[in-house]
Coordinates of C-alpha atoms in Angstrom, one line a residue:
M682 CA 86.1 185.4 -47.5
I683 CA 89.6 186.5 -46.9
P684 CA 90.3 186.1 -43.3
P685 CA 93.6 187.6 -41.7
S686 CA 96.9 186.1 -40.0
V687 CA 96.7 185.9 -36.5
R688 CA 99.0 185.4 -34.1
P689 CA 97.3 184.7 -30.9
G690 CA 101.2 185.8 -28.8
D691 CA 100.6 185.9 -24.9
P692 CA 98.5 188.4 -23.8
A693 CA 98.8 187.7 -20.2
S694 CA 102.8 188.7 -20.7
T695 CA 102.1 191.5 -23.0
R696 CA 99.5 194.7 -23.0
L697 CA 101.3 195.3 -26.8
V698 CA 99.4 194.4 -30.0
L699 CA 100.0 195.2 -33.6
S700 CA 98.3 195.2 -36.1
V701 CA 99.8 195.1 -39.8
P702 CA 97.1 195.5 -42.6
H703 CA 98.2 196.5 -45.2
G704 CA 100.6 194.2 -46.2
G705 CA 98.7 191.5 -47.5
R706 CA 97.8 190.9 -51.6
V707 CA 95.2 188.3 -52.2
L708 CA 93.3 188.8 -54.3
P709 CA 90.0 186.5 -54.6
E710 CA 89.7 186.4 -58.6
E711 CA 86.2 188.1 -59.4
A712 CA 88.3 191.5 -58.3
R713 CA 91.5 189.8 -60.7
A714 CA 89.0 189.6 -63.2
A715 CA 87.6 192.7 -63.3
L716 CA 90.8 194.9 -62.1
L717 CA 92.4 197.2 -65.8
A718 CA 96.1 197.4 -63.4
D719 CA 98.5 194.7 -63.2
P720 CA 97.1 193.3 -59.8
G721 CA 100.6 192.5 -59.1
A722 CA 101.7 196.6 -59.2
L723 CA 98.7 197.3 -57.0
W724 CA 100.6 199.5 -54.6
S725 CA 101.5 198.2 -50.6
D726 CA 102.7 198.7 -47.5
W727 CA 105.2 196.5 -49.5
R728 CA 106.3 193.1 -47.2
T729 CA 105.0 194.9 -44.5
D730 CA 104.3 191.0 -43.3
E731 CA 107.6 189.7 -43.7
L732 CA 109.5 191.9 -42.0
Y733 CA 107.0 191.7 -38.2
D734 CA 107.5 188.4 -37.9
F735 CA 109.9 188.4 -36.6
A736 CA 106.6 189.6 -32.9
A737 CA 105.1 186.1 -32.5
D738 CA 108.6 185.1 -30.9
L739 CA 108.3 187.9 -29.2
G740 CA 105.3 186.4 -27.5
L741 CA 103.6 190.0 -29.3
P742 CA 99.5 189.5 -30.8
S743 CA 99.1 190.1 -33.8
V744 CA 96.7 190.8 -37.1
V745 CA 98.3 191.0 -40.6
A746 CA 95.8 191.3 -43.3
R747 CA 96.0 188.0 -46.3
A748 CA 94.5 190.1 -48.5
S749 CA 94.9 193.2 -50.4
R750 CA 94.2 196.8 -49.5
F751 CA 92.5 197.0 -53.1
V752 CA 89.7 193.7 -52.2
A753 CA 88.6 196.5 -48.7
D754 CA 91.0 198.9 -46.9
P755 CA 90.2 198.3 -43.2
N756 CA 91.9 201.7 -41.9
R757 CA 88.9 203.4 -43.4
D758 CA 85.9 203.6 -42.0
P759 CA 83.1 201.7 -44.3
A760 CA 80.5 203.4 -43.5
G761 CA 82.6 207.1 -45.1
P762 CA 82.5 207.4 -48.6
S763 CA 82.5 203.9 -50.1
H764 CA 84.4 204.5 -54.2
G765 CA 86.6 206.6 -55.2
S766 CA 89.3 208.5 -54.1
F767 CA 92.3 206.2 -53.8
W768 CA 92.8 209.2 -49.6
S769 CA 89.5 208.2 -47.7
T770 CA 87.1 205.2 -49.4
V771 CA 87.2 201.7 -48.2
V772 CA 87.3 199.6 -51.4
P773 CA 89.7 202.9 -54.2
A774 CA 87.9 202.9 -56.9
E775 CA 92.0 203.9 -58.2
D776 CA 95.9 204.3 -57.7
P777 CA 97.5 206.6 -55.4
W778 CA 97.9 208.3 -59.0
G779 CA 94.4 208.9 -59.5
R780 CA 94.4 206.0 -62.2
P781 CA 91.0 204.1 -62.8
L782 CA 91.1 200.9 -61.2
Y783 CA 87.9 199.3 -63.5
G784 CA 85.8 199.8 -66.6
R785 CA 82.2 201.2 -64.5
P786 CA 82.2 201.3 -61.1
L787 CA 81.5 198.9 -59.1
D788 CA 77.6 198.5 -57.3
A789 CA 76.3 198.4 -54.1
D790 CA 75.9 194.6 -53.7
E791 CA 80.2 194.2 -55.0
L792 CA 81.4 196.9 -52.1
A793 CA 79.3 194.9 -49.8
A794 CA 80.8 191.2 -50.7
R795 CA 84.1 192.6 -50.7
V796 CA 83.7 194.8 -46.7
A797 CA 81.9 190.9 -46.0
A798 CA 85.3 189.3 -47.5
A799 CA 88.5 192.1 -46.5
H800 CA 87.6 194.3 -44.3
R801 CA 85.3 192.9 -41.9
P802 CA 87.7 188.9 -40.5
F803 CA 89.9 192.1 -40.3
H804 CA 88.6 193.7 -37.6
A805 CA 86.8 191.4 -35.7
A806 CA 90.4 189.4 -35.1
L807 CA 92.2 193.2 -33.6
D808 CA 89.4 193.7 -31.3
D809 CA 89.3 189.7 -30.5
L810 CA 93.3 190.7 -29.0
V811 CA 92.6 193.8 -28.1
A812 CA 89.9 191.8 -26.1
A813 CA 91.9 189.6 -25.0
S814 CA 95.0 191.4 -23.5
L815 CA 91.9 194.0 -21.6
R816 CA 90.9 190.0 -20.4
H817 CA 95.0 190.7 -18.7
H818 CA 95.4 193.8 -18.2
P819 CA 93.9 197.7 -18.0
R820 CA 95.6 199.2 -20.5
V821 CA 96.0 198.0 -23.8
L822 CA 98.7 199.5 -26.6
L823 CA 97.7 199.5 -30.1
L824 CA 100.2 200.0 -32.6
D825 CA 99.5 200.1 -36.5
L826 CA 102.3 199.2 -38.0
H827 CA 102.4 200.8 -42.4
S828 CA 105.7 201.5 -43.9
F829 CA 105.2 205.3 -46.9
G830 CA 107.1 205.9 -49.4
L831 CA 107.6 210.1 -50.0
R832 CA 110.7 211.3 -50.1
L833 CA 110.6 212.5 -45.7
D834 CA 113.9 213.4 -43.2
A835 CA 112.2 211.2 -41.0
D836 CA 112.3 207.0 -41.1
V837 CA 109.5 206.9 -38.9
V838 CA 106.6 209.0 -38.3
I839 CA 104.0 208.8 -35.5
G840 CA 100.5 209.3 -35.5
D841 CA 97.7 209.8 -32.4
R842 CA 96.0 211.9 -34.5
H843 CA 97.2 215.4 -32.7
G844 CA 96.5 214.0 -29.6
T845 CA 93.3 212.7 -29.6
T846 CA 93.6 208.8 -29.9
A847 CA 96.7 208.1 -27.1
D848 CA 98.1 209.5 -23.8
P849 CA 100.1 212.1 -25.6
A850 CA 102.7 210.7 -22.2
V851 CA 102.5 206.6 -24.4
S852 CA 103.6 208.9 -27.5
D853 CA 106.1 210.1 -25.7
R854 CA 107.5 206.9 -24.9
V855 CA 107.0 205.6 -28.4
E856 CA 108.6 207.7 -29.9
E857 CA 111.5 208.2 -27.6
A858 CA 112.0 204.5 -27.7
L859 CA 111.7 204.6 -32.0
A860 CA 114.6 206.9 -31.7
A861 CA 116.9 205.4 -28.9
V862 CA 117.4 202.7 -31.6
G863 CA 118.6 205.4 -34.7
F864 CA 114.7 206.0 -36.0
R865 CA 114.7 209.8 -37.3
V866 CA 111.4 209.9 -35.8
R867 CA 108.6 213.1 -36.1
R868 CA 105.0 213.3 -35.1
N869 CA 101.8 213.2 -37.2
D870 CA 102.8 214.9 -40.1
P871 CA 102.1 213.8 -42.5
F872 CA 100.0 211.1 -41.1
P873 CA 98.2 211.7 -38.7
G874 CA 96.6 208.6 -38.5
G875 CA 94.3 206.3 -40.0
W876 CA 90.8 204.5 -39.2
I877 CA 92.3 202.1 -37.4
T878 CA 93.3 204.2 -34.6
A879 CA 90.6 206.6 -34.9
R880 CA 87.9 203.2 -33.6
Y881 CA 90.1 203.8 -30.5
Q882 CA 89.5 207.8 -29.9
H883 CA 87.4 207.4 -27.7
D884 CA 88.0 204.5 -25.2
D885 CA 90.2 205.2 -22.1
R886 CA 91.5 201.8 -22.6
V887 CA 93.8 201.8 -25.1
D888 CA 96.0 203.5 -26.3
A889 CA 96.0 203.9 -30.8
V890 CA 99.3 205.1 -32.0
Q891 CA 100.5 204.2 -35.7
I892 CA 103.6 203.4 -36.8
E893 CA 104.4 204.9 -40.6
L894 CA 108.3 203.5 -41.7
D895 CA 110.1 204.9 -44.5
Q896 CA 110.7 201.9 -47.5
R897 CA 114.2 202.5 -47.4
T898 CA 115.3 201.7 -44.4
H899 CA 114.5 198.4 -45.4
L900 CA 114.0 198.1 -49.0
Q901 CA 116.3 198.6 -52.2
A902 CA 116.3 203.1 -52.1
D903 CA 116.4 203.9 -55.9
D904 CA 113.3 200.5 -56.9
V905 CA 111.5 202.8 -54.3
D906 CA 112.2 205.9 -55.6
R907 CA 111.3 204.4 -58.9
A908 CA 107.8 203.1 -57.5
V909 CA 109.3 198.8 -59.1
P910 CA 106.4 197.0 -57.8
D911 CA 107.7 194.4 -54.9
P912 CA 110.6 196.6 -54.6
R913 CA 113.7 193.7 -53.9
P914 CA 115.5 194.2 -50.0
D915 CA 118.2 195.4 -49.5
E916 CA 119.5 192.7 -46.5
A917 CA 121.4 195.4 -44.7
G918 CA 118.8 198.0 -43.6
W919 CA 116.6 195.0 -43.8
N920 CA 118.6 193.0 -41.0
R921 CA 119.7 196.6 -39.8
T922 CA 115.6 197.3 -39.5
R923 CA 114.2 194.4 -38.1
R924 CA 116.6 194.6 -35.6
R925 CA 115.9 197.8 -34.5
L926 CA 112.1 197.4 -34.3
A927 CA 112.4 194.2 -31.9
A928 CA 114.9 196.5 -29.5
T929 CA 111.4 198.7 -29.8
L930 CA 109.0 195.9 -29.3
E931 CA 110.8 195.4 -26.3
A932 CA 111.3 198.0 -25.1
L933 CA 107.7 198.9 -25.3
R934 CA 105.7 195.4 -24.2
D935 CA 104.6 196.1 -20.8
G936 CA 103.3 199.6 -21.9
P937 CA 101.3 201.8 -19.9
E938 CA 99.7 201.6 -16.7
H939 CA 96.8 204.0 -17.3
R940 CA 96.0 207.0 -19.5
V941 CA 94.2 210.0 -19.2
A942 CA 91.7 211.4 -21.5
P943 CA 93.4 212.8 -24.4
Q944 CA 92.9 216.1 -26.0
E945 CA 94.0 217.1 -29.8
D946 CA 97.4 219.7 -29.6
E947 CA 96.9 222.9 -30.8
A948 CA 98.7 221.0 -34.3
G949 CA 95.1 218.9 -34.4
R950 CA 93.3 221.8 -33.9
R951 CA 94.9 224.7 -36.7
A952 CA 94.8 221.3 -39.1
R953 CA 91.0 220.4 -38.4
A954 CA 89.5 224.6 -39.0
E955 CA 92.4 224.9 -41.7
R956 CA 90.5 221.2 -44.3
P957 CA 87.8 219.6 -42.2
D958 CA 86.9 217.9 -45.3
D959 CA 90.2 217.0 -45.7
P960 CA 90.6 213.1 -45.5
V961 CA 92.9 211.8 -44.0
R962 CA 95.8 211.3 -46.4
R963 CA 98.7 208.5 -45.4
P964 CA 99.7 205.3 -48.2

């Protein structure tokens, strides 16, 4: 088993819970041995575990994956497709560019072992943190923290699955807090949120919002553009971005007082009608 790193924080003093699912890079030896690819080159939300490590100083509960998403991806539904596309399966058989990772498909026992080793412990830990916060507060704001390498006209994309995983007023507050510190913010396009936010869609005590951060805000832009594995930090950008993120999380720390049942927005209805079988695509 590869349990996540859990920083319990002080749930009595905050309604905010953080999830960092894609910064881990630990691969067990049996997974390394089966790979066709260089294990060190496997895509990650590079350095997000380090980027947000200040959260402990703010008393914010967080769960941070240690396992690589290529062991089992915490942001994919384990009841859905099990082994195939990077974009839609819990144990990817391909990298983000569609290149095969293994010489043969993994069998059912291997897939089940990976979910048990990495996926299940992550979600058990996250559920524990949410439950701990709910023992002190009627409302919880879960922020699911990611990063992206695409070139977009935004620094941050927040996702609430088109208004279904968070009260729109809460999503507005998250967007406003990010914009207030200087980030350019978009909502749901092209990253509406993955399975972590979707898990809480029907729990009216939890507002779940995904935050996607452009890696160029804190890593060397040339490395990111060339998809260099483990891109180097940009010192000035790294420090500036950490200050901005800390200010954002401090502004959100008290969380929302209530949530109304979310309603899918028009963009979400239109997107679902046009692409009913399209998986949620996020890096």
